[in-house]
CSV table of C-alpha atoms in Angstrom, one decimal:
chain,number,residue,atom,x,y,z
C,1,MET,CA,-61.1,20.8,-34.5
C,2,SER,CA,-58.9,17.7,-34.6
C,3,THR,CA,-55.9,20.1,-34.8
C,4,ALA,CA,-57.0,21.8,-31.6
C,5,ASN,CA,-57.4,18.5,-29.9
C,6,ASP,CA,-54.0,17.4,-31.0
C,7,ARG,CA,-52.4,20.5,-29.7
C,8,TRP,CA,-54.3,20.1,-26.4
C,9,ILE,CA,-53.2,16.5,-26.0
C,10,ALA,CA,-49.6,17.4,-26.9
C,11,ALA,CA,-49.7,20.2,-24.3
C,12,GLU,CA,-50.9,17.8,-21.6
C,13,VAL,CA,-48.3,15.2,-22.5
C,14,LEU,CA,-45.5,17.9,-22.2
C,15,ARG,CA,-47.0,19.1,-18.9
C,16,ASP,CA,-47.0,15.6,-17.5
C,17,GLU,CA,-43.5,15.0,-18.6
C,18,PHE,CA,-42.3,18.3,-17.2
C,19,ILE,CA,-44.0,17.5,-13.8
C,20,HIS,CA,-42.5,14.0,-13.9
C,21,ASP,CA,-39.0,15.4,-14.6
C,22,GLN,CA,-39.4,18.0,-11.9
C,23,ASN,CA,-40.4,15.3,-9.4
C,24,ILE,CA,-37.4,13.2,-10.3
C,25,GLN,CA,-35.1,16.2,-10.0
C,26,ALA,CA,-36.6,17.1,-6.7
C,27,SER,CA,-36.1,13.6,-5.4
C,28,ILE,CA,-32.5,13.7,-6.6
C,29,ASP,CA,-32.0,17.1,-4.9
C,30,ASP,CA,-33.5,15.8,-1.7
C,31,THR,CA,-31.3,12.8,-1.7
C,32,VAL,CA,-28.1,14.8,-2.3
C,33,GLU,CA,-29.2,17.3,0.3
C,34,ALA,CA,-29.8,14.6,2.8
C,35,GLU,CA,-26.4,13.0,2.1
C,36,GLU,CA,-24.7,16.4,2.4
C,37,ASN,CA,-26.5,17.1,5.7
C,38,SER,CA,-25.6,13.7,7.0
C,39,GLN,CA,-22.0,14.2,6.0
C,40,ALA,CA,-21.9,17.7,7.6
C,41,THR,CA,-23.4,16.3,10.8
C,42,VAL,CA,-20.9,13.5,11.1
C,43,ASP,CA,-18.1,16.0,10.2
C,44,LEU,CA,-19.3,18.4,13.0
C,45,PHE,CA,-19.6,15.6,15.5
C,46,SER,CA,-16.1,14.4,14.6
C,47,ARG,CA,-14.7,17.8,15.1
C,48,PHE,CA,-16.1,17.8,18.6
C,49,LEU,CA,-14.5,14.4,19.3
C,50,ALA,CA,-11.2,15.8,18.1
C,51,PHE,CA,-11.6,18.9,20.3
C,52,ALA,CA,-12.5,16.9,23.4
C,53,ALA,CA,-9.5,14.5,22.9
C,54,ALA,CA,-7.2,17.5,22.3
C,55,LYS,CA,-8.4,19.1,25.6
C,56,ILE,CA,-7.5,15.9,27.5
C,57,ARG,CA,-4.0,15.9,25.9
C,58,HIS,CA,-3.6,19.5,27.0
C,59,GLU,CA,-4.7,18.7,30.6
C,60,GLU,CA,-2.3,15.8,30.6
C,61,ALA,CA,0.6,18.2,29.9
C,62,LEU,CA,-0.2,20.4,32.9
C,63,PRO,CA,1.6,19.6,36.2
C,64,ASN,CA,-0.3,17.8,38.9
C,65,THR,CA,-3.3,17.0,36.8
C,66,ASP,CA,-3.1,13.2,36.8
C,67,CYS,CA,-6.6,11.9,37.7
C,68,GLY,CA,-7.7,15.4,38.8
C,69,PRO,CA,-11.3,16.5,38.7
C,70,SER,CA,-10.9,18.5,35.5
C,71,LEU,CA,-9.3,15.5,33.7
C,72,LYS,CA,-12.0,13.1,35.0
C,73,ALA,CA,-14.7,15.5,33.8
C,74,SER,CA,-13.1,15.8,30.3
C,75,LEU,CA,-12.8,12.0,30.1
C,76,ALA,CA,-16.5,11.7,31.0
C,77,VAL,CA,-17.4,14.1,28.3
C,78,LEU,CA,-15.4,12.3,25.7
C,79,LEU,CA,-16.8,8.9,26.7
C,80,GLU,CA,-20.3,10.3,26.4
C,81,ALA,CA,-19.6,11.8,23.1
C,82,LEU,CA,-18.0,8.7,21.7
C,83,SER,CA,-20.8,6.5,23.0
C,84,HIS,CA,-23.4,8.8,21.5
C,85,PHE,CA,-21.6,8.9,18.1
C,86,THR,CA,-21.4,5.1,18.1
C,87,ALA,CA,-25.1,4.7,19.0
C,88,CYS,CA,-26.2,7.3,16.4
C,89,TYR,CA,-24.1,6.3,13.4
C,90,LEU,CA,-22.6,2.8,13.9
C,91,SER,CA,-25.5,0.8,15.1
C,92,ASP,CA,-25.9,-1.1,11.8
C,93,ILE,CA,-22.8,-0.1,9.8
C,94,ASP,CA,-19.1,-0.1,10.5
C,95,LEU,CA,-17.2,3.2,10.5
C,96,HIS,CA,-15.2,2.7,7.3
C,97,SER,CA,-18.4,1.8,5.4
C,98,LEU,CA,-20.1,4.9,6.9
C,99,VAL,CA,-17.4,7.3,5.6
C,100,ALA,CA,-16.8,5.6,2.3
C,101,PRO,CA,-19.1,8.0,0.3
C,102,PHE,CA,-17.6,11.1,2.1
C,103,ASN,CA,-15.0,13.3,0.5
C,104,VAL,CA,-11.4,12.5,1.3
C,105,ASP,CA,-10.8,15.3,3.8
C,106,THR,CA,-14.0,14.5,5.8
C,107,ARG,CA,-13.3,10.8,5.7
C,108,LYS,CA,-9.8,11.3,7.1
C,109,LEU,CA,-11.2,13.6,9.8
C,110,VAL,CA,-13.9,11.2,11.0
C,111,LEU,CA,-11.6,8.2,11.1
C,112,SER,CA,-8.7,10.0,12.9
C,113,SER,CA,-11.1,11.7,15.4
C,114,PHE,CA,-12.9,8.5,16.3
C,115,TYR,CA,-9.8,6.3,16.7
C,116,ASN,CA,-7.9,9.0,18.5
C,117,SER,CA,-10.8,9.4,21.0
C,118,TYR,CA,-11.0,5.7,21.5
C,119,ALA,CA,-7.2,5.5,22.2
C,120,THR,CA,-7.4,8.4,24.6
C,121,LEU,CA,-10.1,6.7,26.7
C,122,GLN,CA,-8.3,3.4,26.5
C,123,LYS,CA,-5.0,5.0,27.7
C,124,HIS,CA,-6.8,6.1,30.9
C,125,ASN,CA,-8.5,2.8,31.4
C,126,VAL,CA,-12.0,4.4,31.2
C,127,PRO,CA,-14.6,1.7,31.6
C,128,ASP,CA,-17.5,0.9,29.2
C,129,ILE,CA,-15.7,2.2,26.1
C,130,PRO,CA,-17.7,1.1,23.0
C,131,ILE,CA,-15.9,-1.9,21.5
C,132,PHE,CA,-14.9,-2.3,17.9
C,133,PRO,CA,-17.2,-4.8,16.2
C,134,THR,CA,-15.3,-7.7,14.5
C,135,PRO,CA,-16.0,-7.8,10.8
C,136,SER,CA,-18.3,-10.7,9.9
C,137,LEU,CA,-15.7,-12.0,7.4
C,138,PHE,CA,-13.4,-12.8,10.3
C,139,SER,CA,-16.2,-14.3,12.3
C,140,HIS,CA,-17.1,-16.6,9.4
C,141,ALA,CA,-13.4,-17.5,8.9
C,142,ARG,CA,-13.0,-18.5,12.6
C,143,SER,CA,-16.1,-20.7,12.4
C,144,GLY,CA,-14.9,-22.4,9.2
C,145,GLU,CA,-17.5,-20.8,6.9
C,146,ALA,CA,-14.9,-18.7,5.0
C,147,SER,CA,-11.2,-18.7,4.1
C,148,VAL,CA,-9.2,-15.6,4.4
C,149,PHE,CA,-5.6,-15.1,3.1
C,150,ALA,CA,-3.2,-12.2,3.7
C,151,LEU,CA,-1.5,-11.1,0.5
C,152,PHE,CA,1.5,-8.7,0.5
C,153,GLY,CA,2.8,-7.1,-2.7
C,154,GLY,CA,6.4,-6.2,-3.7
C,155,GLN,CA,8.2,-3.2,-5.2
C,156,GLY,CA,6.5,-1.1,-7.8
C,157,VAL,CA,4.9,1.6,-5.6
C,158,ASN,CA,8.3,3.2,-4.8
C,159,GLU,CA,7.1,6.8,-5.6
C,160,VAL,CA,3.9,6.7,-3.6
C,161,TYR,CA,4.3,4.3,-0.7
C,162,PHE,CA,5.3,7.0,1.7
C,163,ASP,CA,2.2,9.0,1.0
C,164,GLU,CA,0.2,5.9,2.0
C,165,LEU,CA,2.3,5.5,5.2
C,166,GLN,CA,1.7,9.1,6.0
C,167,SER,CA,-2.0,8.8,5.5
C,168,LEU,CA,-2.1,5.7,7.7
C,169,PHE,CA,-0.1,7.5,10.4
C,170,ASP,CA,-2.4,10.5,10.3
C,171,ILE,CA,-5.5,8.4,10.8
C,172,TYR,CA,-4.3,5.5,13.0
C,173,ARG,CA,-1.5,7.1,14.8
C,174,PRO,CA,-2.4,5.7,18.3
C,175,CYS,CA,-2.0,2.1,17.2
C,176,MET,CA,1.2,2.4,15.2
C,177,GLU,CA,3.3,5.2,16.6
C,178,THR,CA,5.0,3.0,19.3
C,179,PHE,CA,5.6,0.3,16.7
C,180,ILE,CA,7.3,2.7,14.3
C,181,GLU,CA,9.3,4.3,17.0
C,182,THR,CA,10.6,0.9,18.2
C,183,THR,CA,11.5,-0.4,14.8
C,184,THR,CA,13.1,2.9,13.7
C,185,ARG,CA,15.2,3.2,16.8
C,186,ALA,CA,16.2,-0.5,17.0
C,187,VAL,CA,16.9,-1.3,13.4
C,188,LEU,CA,16.3,1.2,10.6
C,189,GLN,CA,18.2,4.3,11.9
C,190,PRO,CA,21.2,2.4,13.4
C,191,LEU,CA,21.7,0.4,10.2
C,192,ALA,CA,21.5,3.6,8.1
C,193,ASP,CA,24.0,5.3,10.4
C,194,ALA,CA,26.3,2.4,10.1
C,195,HIS,CA,26.3,2.6,6.3
C,196,GLN,CA,26.4,6.4,5.8
C,197,CYS,CA,29.6,5.9,3.9
C,198,THR,CA,27.7,4.2,1.1
C,199,SER,CA,25.9,7.5,0.2
C,200,TYR,CA,22.6,5.7,-0.1
C,201,TYR,CA,21.4,7.0,3.3
C,202,SER,CA,22.2,10.7,3.2
C,203,TYR,CA,18.9,11.5,4.9
C,204,GLY,CA,19.0,8.4,7.2
C,205,LEU,CA,16.0,6.2,7.9
C,206,ASP,CA,14.2,8.0,10.7
C,207,ALA,CA,10.7,7.4,9.4
C,208,LEU,CA,9.0,8.5,12.6
C,209,SER,CA,10.5,12.0,12.4
C,210,TRP,CA,9.4,12.4,8.8
C,211,LEU,CA,5.9,11.3,9.7
C,212,THR,CA,5.5,13.6,12.6
C,213,GLY,CA,7.1,16.5,10.8
C,214,ALA,CA,9.9,16.8,13.3
C,215,THR,CA,12.3,16.8,10.3
C,216,PRO,CA,11.4,17.5,6.7
C,217,ARG,CA,10.5,14.6,4.5
C,218,PRO,CA,13.3,13.7,2.1
C,219,PRO,CA,12.9,14.1,-1.7
C,220,THR,CA,10.8,11.5,-3.5
C,221,ALA,CA,13.9,10.3,-5.4
C,222,TYR,CA,15.5,9.4,-2.1
C,223,LEU,CA,12.5,7.6,-0.8
C,224,ALA,CA,12.0,5.7,-4.1
C,225,SER,CA,15.6,4.4,-4.1
C,226,VAL,CA,15.8,0.7,-3.4
C,227,PRO,CA,18.0,0.8,-0.3
C,228,VAL,CA,15.4,3.1,1.3
C,229,SER,CA,12.1,1.9,-0.2
C,230,MET,CA,12.6,-1.8,0.4
C,231,PRO,CA,12.7,-1.6,4.2
C,232,LEU,CA,10.1,1.2,4.4
C,233,ILE,CA,7.7,-0.6,2.1
C,234,GLY,CA,8.1,-3.6,4.4
C,235,LEU,CA,7.4,-1.4,7.4
C,236,THR,CA,4.2,-0.1,5.7
C,237,GLN,CA,3.0,-3.7,5.1
C,238,LEU,CA,3.7,-4.7,8.7
C,239,ILE,CA,1.8,-1.7,9.9
C,240,GLN,CA,-1.2,-2.5,7.7
C,241,PHE,CA,-1.6,-5.8,9.4
C,242,LEU,CA,-1.3,-4.1,12.7
C,243,ILE,CA,-4.1,-1.7,11.8
C,244,VAL,CA,-6.4,-4.4,10.5
C,245,ALA,CA,-6.2,-6.2,13.8
C,246,TRP,CA,-6.8,-3.0,15.8
C,247,VAL,CA,-9.8,-1.7,13.9
C,248,SER,CA,-11.3,-5.2,13.9
C,249,GLY,CA,-11.2,-5.5,17.7
C,250,LEU,CA,-8.8,-8.4,17.5
C,251,SER,CA,-5.4,-9.1,18.9
C,252,LEU,CA,-2.7,-10.0,16.5
C,253,ALA,CA,-2.9,-13.6,17.6
C,254,GLU,CA,-6.7,-13.6,17.0
C,255,LEU,CA,-6.3,-12.1,13.6
C,256,ARG,CA,-3.7,-14.7,12.6
C,257,GLN,CA,-6.0,-17.4,13.8
C,258,SER,CA,-8.6,-16.0,11.4
C,259,LEU,CA,-6.3,-16.5,8.4
C,260,THR,CA,-6.1,-19.7,6.4
C,261,GLY,CA,-2.7,-18.7,5.1
C,262,THR,CA,-0.6,-15.9,3.7
C,263,THR,CA,1.6,-15.2,0.8
C,264,GLY,CA,3.5,-12.3,-0.9
C,265,HIS,CA,5.1,-11.3,-4.1
C,266,SER,CA,8.8,-10.6,-4.1
C,267,GLN,CA,9.7,-8.7,-0.9
C,268,GLY,CA,6.1,-9.2,0.3
C,269,LEU,CA,7.1,-12.7,1.3
C,270,VAL,CA,9.1,-11.2,4.2
C,271,ALA,CA,5.9,-9.6,5.6
C,272,ALA,CA,4.0,-12.8,5.0
C,273,VAL,CA,6.6,-14.9,7.0
C,274,CYS,CA,6.6,-12.3,9.8
C,275,VAL,CA,2.8,-12.6,10.1
C,276,ALA,CA,2.8,-16.4,9.9
C,277,SER,CA,5.5,-16.7,12.5
C,278,SER,CA,4.0,-14.4,15.1
C,279,SER,CA,1.8,-15.8,17.9
C,280,ASP,CA,1.4,-12.6,19.9
C,281,ASP,CA,2.3,-8.9,20.1
C,282,GLU,CA,5.8,-9.6,21.4
C,283,SER,CA,6.7,-12.1,18.8
C,284,TYR,CA,5.3,-9.9,16.0
C,285,LEU,CA,7.6,-7.1,17.0
C,286,GLU,CA,10.5,-9.5,17.2
C,287,ASN,CA,9.8,-10.9,13.7
C,288,ALA,CA,9.3,-7.3,12.4
C,289,LEU,CA,12.7,-6.3,13.6
C,290,LYS,CA,14.3,-9.4,11.9
C,291,GLY,CA,12.3,-8.8,8.7
C,292,LEU,CA,13.2,-5.1,8.4
C,293,LYS,CA,16.9,-6.0,9.0
C,294,TRP,CA,16.7,-8.6,6.1
C,295,LEU,CA,15.0,-6.1,3.9
C,296,PHE,CA,17.5,-3.4,4.7
C,297,TYR,CA,20.4,-5.6,3.5
C,298,ALA,CA,18.5,-6.9,0.6
C,299,GLY,CA,18.0,-3.4,-0.7
C,300,LEU,CA,21.5,-2.2,0.1
C,301,ARG,CA,23.4,-5.2,-1.3
C,302,GLY,CA,21.2,-5.4,-4.3
C,303,GLN,CA,21.9,-1.7,-5.2
C,304,GLN,CA,25.6,-2.1,-4.6
C,305,SER,CA,25.7,-5.1,-7.0
C,306,PHE,CA,23.8,-3.1,-9.6
C,307,PRO,CA,24.7,0.6,-9.2
C,308,VAL,CA,22.6,3.3,-10.9
C,309,LEU,CA,24.2,4.6,-14.0
C,310,SER,CA,23.2,7.8,-15.7
C,311,LEU,CA,21.9,7.6,-19.3
C,312,GLU,CA,22.0,10.2,-22.0
C,313,PRO,CA,19.3,12.8,-21.6
C,314,SER,CA,18.1,12.1,-25.1
C,315,ILE,CA,17.4,8.5,-24.2
C,316,VAL,CA,15.5,9.4,-21.1
C,317,GLU,CA,13.5,12.1,-22.9
C,318,ASP,CA,12.6,9.8,-25.7
C,319,ALA,CA,11.4,7.0,-23.4
C,320,ILE,CA,9.3,9.4,-21.4
C,321,LYS,CA,7.9,11.1,-24.4
C,322,SER,CA,6.9,7.7,-25.9
C,323,GLY,CA,5.1,6.7,-22.8
C,324,GLU,CA,7.5,4.1,-21.4
C,325,GLY,CA,8.7,6.2,-18.5
C,326,ALA,CA,12.3,6.8,-17.4
C,327,PRO,CA,14.5,3.7,-18.3
C,328,SER,CA,15.1,1.3,-15.3
C,329,PRO,CA,16.4,-2.2,-14.9
C,330,MET,CA,12.9,-3.7,-15.1
C,331,LEU,CA,10.5,-3.4,-18.1
C,332,SER,CA,6.8,-4.5,-18.0
C,333,VAL,CA,5.4,-5.7,-21.3
C,334,VAL,CA,1.7,-6.3,-21.3
C,335,GLY,CA,-0.4,-7.6,-24.2
C,336,LEU,CA,2.3,-9.4,-26.2
C,337,ALA,CA,2.6,-13.2,-26.3
C,338,LEU,CA,5.8,-14.7,-25.1
C,339,ASP,CA,6.5,-16.3,-28.5
C,340,ASN,CA,6.5,-12.8,-30.0
C,341,LEU,CA,8.5,-11.2,-27.2
C,342,GLN,CA,11.4,-13.8,-26.9
C,343,PRO,CA,12.8,-13.3,-30.4
C,344,HIS,CA,13.2,-9.6,-29.7
C,345,VAL,CA,14.9,-10.3,-26.4
C,346,ALA,CA,17.2,-12.8,-28.1
C,347,GLY,CA,17.9,-10.3,-30.9
C,348,THR,CA,18.9,-7.6,-28.5
C,349,ASN,CA,21.1,-10.0,-26.5
C,350,LYS,CA,23.2,-10.7,-29.6
C,351,HIS,CA,24.6,-7.2,-29.3
C,352,LEU,CA,25.2,-7.3,-25.6
C,353,PRO,CA,28.1,-8.7,-23.5
C,354,SER,CA,27.4,-11.7,-21.2
C,355,ASN,CA,27.1,-9.6,-18.1
C,356,SER,CA,24.4,-7.3,-19.7
C,357,GLN,CA,22.1,-10.0,-21.1
C,358,LEU,CA,18.3,-9.4,-20.9
C,359,GLN,CA,15.9,-12.1,-19.6
C,360,VAL,CA,12.2,-12.5,-19.1
C,361,SER,CA,12.2,-12.8,-15.4
C,362,LEU,CA,8.5,-12.6,-14.4
C,363,HIS,CA,5.5,-14.3,-16.0
C,364,ASN,CA,2.6,-12.4,-14.4
C,365,GLY,CA,0.1,-13.7,-16.9
C,366,PRO,CA,-0.3,-15.2,-20.4
C,367,LYS,CA,0.5,-11.9,-21.9
C,368,ALA,CA,2.1,-10.0,-19.0
C,369,PHE,CA,5.9,-10.2,-18.5
C,370,VAL,CA,8.7,-8.3,-16.9
C,371,VAL,CA,12.1,-8.2,-18.7
C,372,THR,CA,15.2,-7.4,-16.6
C,373,GLY,CA,18.6,-6.1,-17.4
C,374,PRO,CA,20.6,-2.9,-17.7
C,375,PRO,CA,18.4,0.2,-18.5
C,376,ARG,CA,20.3,1.0,-21.7
C,377,ALA,CA,19.9,-2.5,-23.0
C,378,LEU,CA,16.2,-2.5,-22.1
C,379,TYR,CA,15.9,0.7,-24.0
C,380,GLY,CA,17.3,-1.1,-27.0
C,381,LEU,CA,14.6,-3.8,-26.6
C,382,VAL,CA,12.0,-1.1,-26.4
C,383,SER,CA,13.2,0.5,-29.7
C,384,SER,CA,13.0,-2.9,-31.4
C,385,LEU,CA,9.5,-3.6,-30.1
C,386,ARG,CA,8.2,-0.2,-31.1
C,387,LYS,CA,8.7,-1.3,-34.8
C,388,ILE,CA,6.0,-4.1,-34.4
C,389,LYS,CA,3.7,-2.3,-32.0
C,390,ALA,CA,0.4,-0.9,-33.3
C,391,PRO,CA,0.3,2.8,-32.9
C,392,SER,CA,-2.2,4.1,-30.3
C,393,GLY,CA,-5.7,4.5,-31.7
C,394,LEU,CA,-4.9,2.6,-34.9
C,395,ASP,CA,-8.1,1.2,-36.5
C,396,GLN,CA,-7.4,-2.4,-37.6
C,397,SER,CA,-11.0,-3.6,-38.0
C,398,LYS,CA,-10.7,-3.9,-41.8
C,399,ILE,CA,-7.3,-5.6,-41.7
C,400,PRO,CA,-7.2,-9.4,-41.7
C,401,PHE,CA,-6.4,-10.7,-38.2
C,402,SER,CA,-3.2,-12.4,-39.3
C,403,GLN,CA,-1.8,-9.1,-40.7
C,404,ARG,CA,-2.7,-6.9,-37.8
C,405,LYS,CA,0.1,-5.3,-35.7
C,406,PRO,CA,0.1,-6.5,-32.1
C,407,VAL,CA,-1.5,-4.2,-29.5
C,408,PHE,CA,0.6,-4.1,-26.3
C,409,SER,CA,2.1,-1.7,-23.8
C,410,MET,CA,5.6,-1.2,-22.4
C,411,ARG,CA,6.5,0.5,-19.2
C,412,PHE,CA,9.7,0.8,-17.2
C,413,LEU,CA,9.0,0.0,-13.5
C,414,VAL,CA,10.1,2.5,-10.9
C,415,VAL,CA,12.8,0.3,-9.4
C,416,GLY,CA,16.6,0.6,-9.5
C,417,VAL,CA,17.6,-3.0,-9.1
C,418,PRO,CA,16.9,-6.0,-11.5
C,419,TYR,CA,15.3,-8.3,-8.9
C,420,HIS,CA,14.1,-11.7,-10.1
C,421,SER,CA,17.1,-12.1,-12.4
C,422,ASN,CA,20.5,-13.7,-12.6
C,423,HIS,CA,22.1,-10.2,-12.3
C,424,LEU,CA,22.0,-10.6,-8.5
C,425,ARG,CA,23.4,-14.1,-8.4
C,426,GLY,CA,25.9,-14.5,-5.6
C,427,VAL,CA,24.6,-11.5,-3.6
C,428,THR,CA,22.5,-13.7,-1.4
C,429,ASP,CA,25.6,-15.4,0.0
C,430,LYS,CA,27.0,-12.1,1.0
C,431,VAL,CA,23.9,-11.0,2.8
C,432,VAL,CA,23.6,-14.4,4.6
C,433,SER,CA,27.3,-14.8,5.5
C,434,GLU,CA,28.5,-11.2,6.1
C,435,ASP,CA,25.4,-9.2,7.1
C,436,LEU,CA,23.3,-11.8,8.9
C,437,ARG,CA,26.3,-13.9,10.0
C,438,ASN,CA,24.5,-17.1,9.0
C,439,GLU,CA,21.8,-16.4,11.6
C,440,GLU,CA,18.7,-18.5,10.9
C,441,LEU,CA,16.0,-15.8,11.1
C,442,TRP,CA,13.0,-18.1,10.6
C,443,THR,CA,12.3,-21.8,10.4
C,444,ALA,CA,9.3,-23.7,8.9
C,445,GLU,CA,8.5,-25.1,12.4
C,446,LYS,CA,7.8,-21.6,13.6
C,447,LEU,CA,5.0,-20.9,11.0
C,448,GLY,CA,1.6,-20.9,12.7
C,449,ILE,CA,-0.2,-20.8,9.3
C,450,ALA,CA,0.9,-21.7,5.8
C,451,VAL,CA,3.0,-19.4,3.6
C,452,TYR,CA,2.3,-20.2,0.0
C,453,ASN,CA,4.5,-19.8,-3.1
C,454,THR,CA,2.8,-17.2,-5.4
C,455,GLU,CA,4.2,-19.0,-8.5
C,456,ASP,CA,2.7,-22.5,-8.0
C,457,GLY,CA,0.7,-22.3,-4.7
C,458,ALA,CA,3.1,-24.8,-3.0
C,459,PHE,CA,3.7,-24.5,0.7
C,460,LEU,CA,6.9,-22.4,1.1
C,461,LEU,CA,9.7,-23.6,3.2
C,462,ILE,CA,11.8,-20.7,4.6
C,463,SER,CA,14.4,-19.8,2.0
C,464,PHE,CA,15.0,-16.3,0.7
C,465,ASP,CA,17.2,-15.5,-2.3
C,466,LEU,CA,17.8,-11.9,-3.4
C,467,SER,CA,16.9,-12.9,-7.0
C,468,PHE,CA,13.5,-13.9,-5.5
C,469,ARG,CA,13.3,-16.9,-7.7
């Protein structure tokens, strides 16, 4: 009898667990289905916004339709749709937070449709357009309850930055197209045309035509070259600030007023100075033109002073196969203490002429450094460091700590010029005297907010050196 009871109890327990699991799974399925339905609804609504805005663009292209009845009706439909979208989905959440869980394609569609619709209505001065809410972070910053800093990075994303620029253009095109067109026509393309003889600008610098698809995008190797990537990364950074202001419902002046300060690593300092020196839209464009001109010559003269030299295929293949990447003039070493790194640098330098010496140029952390020099010489350093490096996956748990091999990584940076090093000493004078003709681009008195030194946090007086030291 007890055996029968045990079986009955066990059966009841299993039944209850099964029902419990089924209820949990049903709840999960309902949640997933609700999220998918919500995403599908927003997707469909966004497609209608895109359709309505495209219809208006079509009507604008027709002759004698300016402010005609059909155009007015289409604008009224778009306004009603955008207002309804805002009321339904953005009453207690901002647009970017709303689309954050969506897949990439849907997120891009929703953002581009919404902002393009807004810009279309704004272009025709339609009244009562839903306003962009200012993020609470900036509201707190302006009231003194928070401190916000703008930080701009340097080189290091040479192979992917244009993909980011393309994505920004596809989504926020209305707020950045004129800016890109002006900077391209006024600075980038004329300078590239003037230096066609250098062979660095075989595809020019017409960024707008590449973004719109009017001309094919150049190969990645071309876009990643320092003479091209340095000004275009700067352009991308300047556009990012422009977009932040637009989607936050702020003017450039108001956004700058919300910042406590700004800073940048390496070439990012140029974007930081442009932001800090600009008091309105006009001065921002003026500073952007100066900044892009400076970046153009910094990239050009830096590459000319340190031309790219081909290496034996066996060296390149070995470095890539070993996980360090294709040899370049800058090597990142992470996880190794400076006291252990320096002897190997010194040992490598013993076999190098004075003009090919390696140096630890960047201290990015207690165990994060960048060594600069000729790629072949850096490959020699890598070969030396491999001898003391613990193989990947090696179990050293049973080895005394003092006898363990150091665990660290090495990676060649995707950059063709050894910035932050003495190898560019003297190039600054050429840029200042010959290219800029001793023009004072910025002065400390023009800074509306502080620009901080990323090395020690000190307030930075305006002084740019191509070695970025």
